[in-house]
mmCIF file with all atom_site columns, C-alpha atoms in Angstrom:
data_model
loop_
_atom_site.group_PDB
_atom_site.id
_atom_site.type_symbol
_atom_site.label_atom_id
_atom_site.label_alt_id
_atom_site.label_comp_id
_atom_site.label_asym_id
_atom_site.label_entity_id
_atom_site.label_seq_id
_atom_site.pdbx_PDB_ins_code
_atom_site.Cartn_x
_atom_site.Cartn_y
_atom_site.Cartn_z
_atom_site.occupancy
_atom_site.B_iso_or_equiv
_atom_site.pdbx_formal_charge
_atom_site.auth_seq_id
_atom_site.auth_comp_id
_atom_site.auth_asym_id
_atom_site.auth_atom_id
_atom_site.pdbx_PDB_model_num
ATOM 1   C CA . MET A 1 1   ? 98.257  118.166 79.635  1.00 0.00 ? 1   MET A CA 1
ATOM 2   C CA . ALA A 1 2   ? 96.243  120.706 81.491  1.00 0.00 ? 2   ALA A CA 1
ATOM 3   C CA . ASN A 1 3   ? 94.570  119.879 84.776  1.00 0.00 ? 3   ASN A CA 1
ATOM 4   C CA . HIS A 1 4   ? 90.802  119.837 84.131  1.00 0.00 ? 4   HIS A CA 1
ATOM 5   C CA . GLY A 1 5   ? 89.448  120.237 87.641  1.00 0.00 ? 5   GLY A CA 1
ATOM 6   C CA . PRO A 1 6   ? 90.842  119.569 91.084  1.00 0.00 ? 6   PRO A CA 1
ATOM 7   C CA . HIS A 1 7   ? 89.825  115.913 91.239  1.00 0.00 ? 7   HIS A CA 1
ATOM 8   C CA . ARG A 1 8   ? 90.813  114.387 87.942  1.00 0.00 ? 8   ARG A CA 1
ATOM 9   C CA . LEU A 1 9   ? 93.610  114.708 85.512  1.00 0.00 ? 9   LEU A CA 1
ATOM 10  C CA . LEU A 1 10  ? 92.895  113.119 82.170  1.00 0.00 ? 10  LEU A CA 1
ATOM 11  C CA . GLU A 1 11  ? 95.880  112.241 80.105  1.00 0.00 ? 11  GLU A CA 1
ATOM 12  C CA . ALA A 1 12  ? 95.470  111.296 76.482  1.00 0.00 ? 12  ALA A CA 1
ATOM 13  C CA . ALA A 1 13  ? 98.321  110.394 74.227  1.00 0.00 ? 13  ALA A CA 1
ATOM 14  C CA . TRP A 1 14  ? 97.483  110.626 70.605  1.00 0.00 ? 14  TRP A CA 1
ATOM 15  C CA . GLY A 1 15  ? 99.347  108.464 68.128  1.00 0.00 ? 15  GLY A CA 1
ATOM 16  C CA . ALA A 1 16  ? 101.147 111.302 66.395  1.00 0.00 ? 16  ALA A CA 1
ATOM 17  C CA . ALA A 1 17  ? 98.167  113.543 67.325  1.00 0.00 ? 17  ALA A CA 1
ATOM 18  C CA . GLU A 1 18  ? 96.396  114.963 64.271  1.00 0.00 ? 18  GLU A CA 1
ATOM 19  C CA . TRP A 1 19  ? 99.052  113.522 61.997  1.00 0.00 ? 19  TRP A CA 1
ATOM 20  C CA . ASP A 1 20  ? 97.756  109.972 62.541  1.00 0.00 ? 20  ASP A CA 1
ATOM 21  C CA . ARG A 1 21  ? 94.103  110.708 61.696  1.00 0.00 ? 21  ARG A CA 1
ATOM 22  C CA . GLY A 1 22  ? 93.266  111.286 65.373  1.00 0.00 ? 22  GLY A CA 1
ATOM 23  C CA . LYS A 1 23  ? 93.618  107.706 66.631  1.00 0.00 ? 23  LYS A CA 1
ATOM 24  C CA . VAL A 1 24  ? 93.954  107.442 70.397  1.00 0.00 ? 24  VAL A CA 1
ATOM 25  C CA . TRP A 1 25  ? 96.659  105.011 71.444  1.00 0.00 ? 25  TRP A CA 1
ATOM 26  C CA . TRP A 1 26  ? 96.036  105.194 75.184  1.00 0.00 ? 26  TRP A CA 1
ATOM 27  C CA . VAL A 1 27  ? 93.916  107.140 77.628  1.00 0.00 ? 27  VAL A CA 1
ATOM 28  C CA . ARG A 1 28  ? 94.579  107.089 81.342  1.00 0.00 ? 28  ARG A CA 1
ATOM 29  C CA . ALA A 1 29  ? 92.622  108.744 84.137  1.00 0.00 ? 29  ALA A CA 1
ATOM 30  C CA . VAL A 1 30  ? 94.728  109.687 87.130  1.00 0.00 ? 30  VAL A CA 1
ATOM 31  C CA . VAL A 1 31  ? 93.010  110.504 90.400  1.00 0.00 ? 31  VAL A CA 1
ATOM 32  C CA . THR A 1 32  ? 95.247  112.867 92.311  1.00 0.00 ? 32  THR A CA 1
ATOM 33  C CA . GLY A 1 33  ? 95.853  112.120 95.958  1.00 0.00 ? 33  GLY A CA 1
ATOM 34  C CA . ARG A 1 34  ? 94.861  108.457 95.814  1.00 0.00 ? 34  ARG A CA 1
ATOM 35  C CA . GLY A 1 35  ? 97.277  105.697 95.014  1.00 0.00 ? 35  GLY A CA 1
ATOM 36  C CA . ARG A 1 36  ? 96.544  102.213 93.762  1.00 0.00 ? 36  ARG A CA 1
ATOM 37  C CA . TRP A 1 37  ? 98.418  99.326  95.198  1.00 0.00 ? 37  TRP A CA 1
ATOM 38  C CA . GLY A 1 38  ? 99.680  96.697  92.791  1.00 0.00 ? 38  GLY A CA 1
ATOM 39  C CA . SER A 1 39  ? 98.481  93.109  92.595  1.00 0.00 ? 39  SER A CA 1
ATOM 40  C CA . GLY A 1 40  ? 102.024 91.843  93.231  1.00 0.00 ? 40  GLY A CA 1
ATOM 41  C CA . TRP A 1 41  ? 101.504 92.292  96.957  1.00 0.00 ? 41  TRP A CA 1
ATOM 42  C CA . GLY A 1 42  ? 98.390  90.123  96.808  1.00 0.00 ? 42  GLY A CA 1
ATOM 43  C CA . VAL A 1 43  ? 100.143 87.460  94.741  1.00 0.00 ? 43  VAL A CA 1
ATOM 44  C CA . SER A 1 44  ? 103.034 87.357  97.222  1.00 0.00 ? 44  SER A CA 1
ATOM 45  C CA . ALA A 1 45  ? 100.709 87.127  100.207 1.00 0.00 ? 45  ALA A CA 1
ATOM 46  C CA . GLY A 1 46  ? 98.606  84.500  98.436  1.00 0.00 ? 46  GLY A CA 1
ATOM 47  C CA . LEU A 1 47  ? 101.640 82.329  97.729  1.00 0.00 ? 47  LEU A CA 1
ATOM 48  C CA . PHE A 1 48  ? 102.810 82.600  101.321 1.00 0.00 ? 48  PHE A CA 1
ATOM 49  C CA . VAL A 1 49  ? 99.389  81.753  102.765 1.00 0.00 ? 49  VAL A CA 1
ATOM 50  C CA . ALA A 1 50  ? 98.748  78.887  100.358 1.00 0.00 ? 50  ALA A CA 1
ATOM 51  C CA . VAL A 1 51  ? 102.136 77.244  100.787 1.00 0.00 ? 51  VAL A CA 1
ATOM 52  C CA . PHE A 1 52  ? 102.877 77.831  104.466 1.00 0.00 ? 52  PHE A CA 1
ATOM 53  C CA . VAL A 1 53  ? 99.444  78.151  106.093 1.00 0.00 ? 53  VAL A CA 1
ATOM 54  C CA . LEU A 1 54  ? 96.848  76.137  104.147 1.00 0.00 ? 54  LEU A CA 1
ATOM 55  C CA . VAL A 1 55  ? 98.152  72.587  104.554 1.00 0.00 ? 55  VAL A CA 1
ATOM 56  C CA . PRO A 1 56  ? 99.174  72.896  108.243 1.00 0.00 ? 56  PRO A CA 1
ATOM 57  C CA . ALA A 1 57  ? 95.877  74.636  109.050 1.00 0.00 ? 57  ALA A CA 1
ATOM 58  C CA . THR A 1 58  ? 93.922  71.888  107.289 1.00 0.00 ? 58  THR A CA 1
ATOM 59  C CA . PHE A 1 59  ? 95.803  69.202  109.201 1.00 0.00 ? 59  PHE A CA 1
ATOM 60  C CA . ALA A 1 60  ? 95.064  71.072  112.446 1.00 0.00 ? 60  ALA A CA 1
ATOM 61  C CA . VAL A 1 61  ? 91.350  71.221  111.574 1.00 0.00 ? 61  VAL A CA 1
ATOM 62  C CA . GLN A 1 62  ? 91.343  67.521  110.690 1.00 0.00 ? 62  GLN A CA 1
ATOM 63  C CA . ASP A 1 63  ? 93.012  66.661  113.997 1.00 0.00 ? 63  ASP A CA 1
ATOM 64  C CA . ALA A 1 64  ? 90.588  68.852  115.956 1.00 0.00 ? 64  ALA A CA 1
ATOM 65  C CA . TRP A 1 65  ? 87.544  67.323  114.232 1.00 0.00 ? 65  TRP A CA 1
ATOM 66  C CA . GLN A 1 66  ? 89.073  63.816  114.286 1.00 0.00 ? 66  GLN A CA 1
ATOM 67  C CA . VAL A 1 67  ? 88.560  63.421  110.555 1.00 0.00 ? 67  VAL A CA 1
ATOM 68  C CA . PRO A 1 68  ? 89.432  59.968  109.246 1.00 0.00 ? 68  PRO A CA 1
ATOM 69  C CA . VAL A 1 69  ? 92.344  60.167  106.821 1.00 0.00 ? 69  VAL A CA 1
ATOM 70  C CA . PRO A 1 70  ? 91.845  58.160  103.629 1.00 0.00 ? 70  PRO A CA 1
ATOM 71  C CA . ARG A 1 71  ? 93.839  54.953  103.483 1.00 0.00 ? 71  ARG A CA 1
ATOM 72  C CA . PRO A 1 72  ? 96.000  53.998  100.535 1.00 0.00 ? 72  PRO A CA 1
ATOM 73  C CA . ILE A 1 73  ? 93.933  52.269  97.896  1.00 0.00 ? 73  ILE A CA 1
ATOM 74  C CA . ALA A 1 74  ? 94.527  48.849  96.496  1.00 0.00 ? 74  ALA A CA 1
ATOM 75  C CA . PHE A 1 75  ? 94.524  48.333  92.760  1.00 0.00 ? 75  PHE A CA 1
ATOM 76  C CA . ALA A 1 76  ? 90.844  47.535  92.187  1.00 0.00 ? 76  ALA A CA 1
ATOM 77  C CA . THR A 1 77  ? 89.177  48.766  95.377  1.00 0.00 ? 77  THR A CA 1
ATOM 78  C CA . LEU A 1 78  ? 88.077  52.288  96.124  1.00 0.00 ? 78  LEU A CA 1
ATOM 79  C CA . GLU A 1 79  ? 86.729  53.141  99.553  1.00 0.00 ? 79  GLU A CA 1
ATOM 80  C CA . PRO A 1 80  ? 84.556  56.210  99.939  1.00 0.00 ? 80  PRO A CA 1
ATOM 81  C CA . ILE A 1 81  ? 86.172  59.208  101.593 1.00 0.00 ? 81  ILE A CA 1
ATOM 82  C CA . ALA A 1 82  ? 84.393  60.791  104.537 1.00 0.00 ? 82  ALA A CA 1
ATOM 83  C CA . THR A 1 83  ? 82.566  64.008  103.710 1.00 0.00 ? 83  THR A CA 1
ATOM 84  C CA . SER A 1 84  ? 84.232  65.700  106.664 1.00 0.00 ? 84  SER A CA 1
ATOM 85  C CA . TYR A 1 85  ? 87.591  65.219  104.928 1.00 0.00 ? 85  TYR A CA 1
ATOM 86  C CA . TRP A 1 86  ? 86.489  67.347  101.961 1.00 0.00 ? 86  TRP A CA 1
ATOM 87  C CA . VAL A 1 87  ? 84.660  69.828  104.204 1.00 0.00 ? 87  VAL A CA 1
ATOM 88  C CA . SER A 1 88  ? 87.851  70.379  106.222 1.00 0.00 ? 88  SER A CA 1
ATOM 89  C CA . TRP A 1 89  ? 89.761  71.308  103.059 1.00 0.00 ? 89  TRP A CA 1
ATOM 90  C CA . GLY A 1 90  ? 86.972  73.530  101.751 1.00 0.00 ? 90  GLY A CA 1
ATOM 91  C CA . LEU A 1 91  ? 86.375  75.410  104.986 1.00 0.00 ? 91  LEU A CA 1
ATOM 92  C CA . THR A 1 92  ? 90.064  75.999  105.585 1.00 0.00 ? 92  THR A CA 1
ATOM 93  C CA . LEU A 1 93  ? 90.485  77.385  102.073 1.00 0.00 ? 93  LEU A CA 1
ATOM 94  C CA . ALA A 1 94  ? 87.364  79.533  102.439 1.00 0.00 ? 94  ALA A CA 1
ATOM 95  C CA . ALA A 1 95  ? 88.630  80.906  105.764 1.00 0.00 ? 95  ALA A CA 1
ATOM 96  C CA . LEU A 1 96  ? 91.955  81.797  104.180 1.00 0.00 ? 96  LEU A CA 1
ATOM 97  C CA . LEU A 1 97  ? 90.184  83.595  101.325 1.00 0.00 ? 97  LEU A CA 1
ATOM 98  C CA . THR A 1 98  ? 88.256  85.973  103.613 1.00 0.00 ? 98  THR A CA 1
ATOM 99  C CA . PRO A 1 99  ? 91.044  88.620  103.611 1.00 0.00 ? 99  PRO A CA 1
ATOM 100 C CA . ALA A 1 100 ? 90.394  89.038  99.881  1.00 0.00 ? 100 ALA A CA 1
ATOM 101 C CA . LEU A 1 101 ? 86.757  89.884  100.582 1.00 0.00 ? 101 LEU A CA 1
ATOM 102 C CA . LEU A 1 102 ? 87.756  92.436  103.192 1.00 0.00 ? 102 LEU A CA 1
ATOM 103 C CA . LEU A 1 103 ? 90.381  94.002  100.933 1.00 0.00 ? 103 LEU A CA 1
ATOM 104 C CA . ALA A 1 104 ? 87.878  94.193  98.073  1.00 0.00 ? 104 ALA A CA 1
ATOM 105 C CA . LEU A 1 105 ? 85.878  96.706  100.115 1.00 0.00 ? 105 LEU A CA 1
ATOM 106 C CA . LEU A 1 106 ? 88.733  99.227  99.833  1.00 0.00 ? 106 LEU A CA 1
ATOM 107 C CA . PRO A 1 107 ? 88.963  100.638 96.293  1.00 0.00 ? 107 PRO A CA 1
ATOM 108 C CA . PRO A 1 108 ? 92.763  101.160 96.288  1.00 0.00 ? 108 PRO A CA 1
ATOM 109 C CA . ALA A 1 109 ? 93.312  97.597  97.517  1.00 0.00 ? 109 ALA A CA 1
ATOM 110 C CA . ARG A 1 110 ? 91.158  95.781  94.970  1.00 0.00 ? 110 ARG A CA 1
ATOM 111 C CA . LEU A 1 111 ? 94.132  94.729  92.873  1.00 0.00 ? 111 LEU A CA 1
ATOM 112 C CA . ILE A 1 112 ? 95.744  93.249  95.976  1.00 0.00 ? 112 ILE A CA 1
ATOM 113 C CA . ALA A 1 113 ? 92.506  91.400  96.717  1.00 0.00 ? 113 ALA A CA 1
ATOM 114 C CA . LEU A 1 114 ? 92.347  90.049  93.171  1.00 0.00 ? 114 LEU A CA 1
ATOM 115 C CA . GLY A 1 115 ? 95.960  88.865  93.244  1.00 0.00 ? 115 GLY A CA 1
ATOM 116 C CA . TYR A 1 116 ? 95.476  87.260  96.647  1.00 0.00 ? 116 TYR A CA 1
ATOM 117 C CA . LEU A 1 117 ? 92.196  85.594  95.666  1.00 0.00 ? 117 LEU A CA 1
ATOM 118 C CA . LEU A 1 118 ? 93.478  84.116  92.407  1.00 0.00 ? 118 LEU A CA 1
ATOM 119 C CA . THR A 1 119 ? 96.827  82.971  93.781  1.00 0.00 ? 119 THR A CA 1
ATOM 120 C CA . THR A 1 120 ? 95.493  81.478  97.002  1.00 0.00 ? 120 THR A CA 1
ATOM 121 C CA . SER A 1 121 ? 92.654  79.715  95.164  1.00 0.00 ? 121 SER A CA 1
ATOM 122 C CA . ALA A 1 122 ? 94.876  78.244  92.452  1.00 0.00 ? 122 ALA A CA 1
ATOM 123 C CA . MET A 1 123 ? 97.668  77.193  94.793  1.00 0.00 ? 123 MET A CA 1
ATOM 124 C CA . GLY A 1 124 ? 95.148  75.934  97.359  1.00 0.00 ? 124 GLY A CA 1
ATOM 125 C CA . VAL A 1 125 ? 93.452  73.652  94.845  1.00 0.00 ? 125 VAL A CA 1
ATOM 126 C CA . LEU A 1 126 ? 96.839  72.464  93.585  1.00 0.00 ? 126 LEU A CA 1
ATOM 127 C CA . LEU A 1 127 ? 98.119  71.733  97.103  1.00 0.00 ? 127 LEU A CA 1
ATOM 128 C CA . CYS A 1 128 ? 94.851  70.073  98.082  1.00 0.00 ? 128 CYS A CA 1
ATOM 129 C CA . GLY A 1 129 ? 95.004  67.778  95.064  1.00 0.00 ? 129 GLY A CA 1
ATOM 130 C CA . THR A 1 130 ? 98.657  66.975  95.718  1.00 0.00 ? 130 THR A CA 1
ATOM 131 C CA . THR A 1 131 ? 98.077  66.231  99.398  1.00 0.00 ? 131 THR A CA 1
ATOM 132 C CA . VAL A 1 132 ? 95.019  64.083  98.701  1.00 0.00 ? 132 VAL A CA 1
ATOM 133 C CA . GLY A 1 133 ? 96.973  62.225  96.010  1.00 0.00 ? 133 GLY A CA 1
ATOM 134 C CA . LEU A 1 134 ? 99.796  61.598  98.445  1.00 0.00 ? 134 LEU A CA 1
ATOM 135 C CA . ALA A 1 135 ? 97.289  60.377  101.042 1.00 0.00 ? 135 ALA A CA 1
ATOM 136 C CA . PHE A 1 136 ? 95.895  57.874  98.534  1.00 0.00 ? 136 PHE A CA 1
ATOM 137 C CA . SER A 1 137 ? 99.316  56.647  97.593  1.00 0.00 ? 137 SER A CA 1
ATOM 138 C CA . GLY A 1 138 ? 100.406 56.193  101.209 1.00 0.00 ? 138 GLY A CA 1
ATOM 139 C CA . LEU A 1 139 ? 103.043 58.926  101.083 1.00 0.00 ? 139 LEU A CA 1
ATOM 140 C CA . ASP A 1 140 ? 101.069 61.563  103.016 1.00 0.00 ? 140 ASP A CA 1
ATOM 141 C CA . PRO A 1 141 ? 102.927 63.733  105.528 1.00 0.00 ? 141 PRO A CA 1
ATOM 142 C CA . ALA A 1 142 ? 100.237 63.369  108.213 1.00 0.00 ? 142 ALA A CA 1
#
């Protein structure tokens, strides 16, 4: 394909060109001089942060704020959980998601930000639910 201007190179692959009634199978715009980083880096960082940073950081916040940990529940009784317990989980997760907002400001890093945001959010909610479930059952690590 010919280079149409110094800034953009438009590549179009035609499905057998004119022989296939002119159907376009794929079109890709390539900006020369600027690379895009893949979302795999964000997914890897998100997994690391969610697994190795989120739970210890939440326990540190709960210790610093002296948040009451929920006690194991009996069969037919359910005690209310302190609001500060849920706030500690939410604020810790929100603090760990801020790198995604900063990365989203850089156009080449938006895929990294998306991978990080989705992975950290999903794993964070999963780990939060697991840890809270273990706290209710009396098997919590804290």
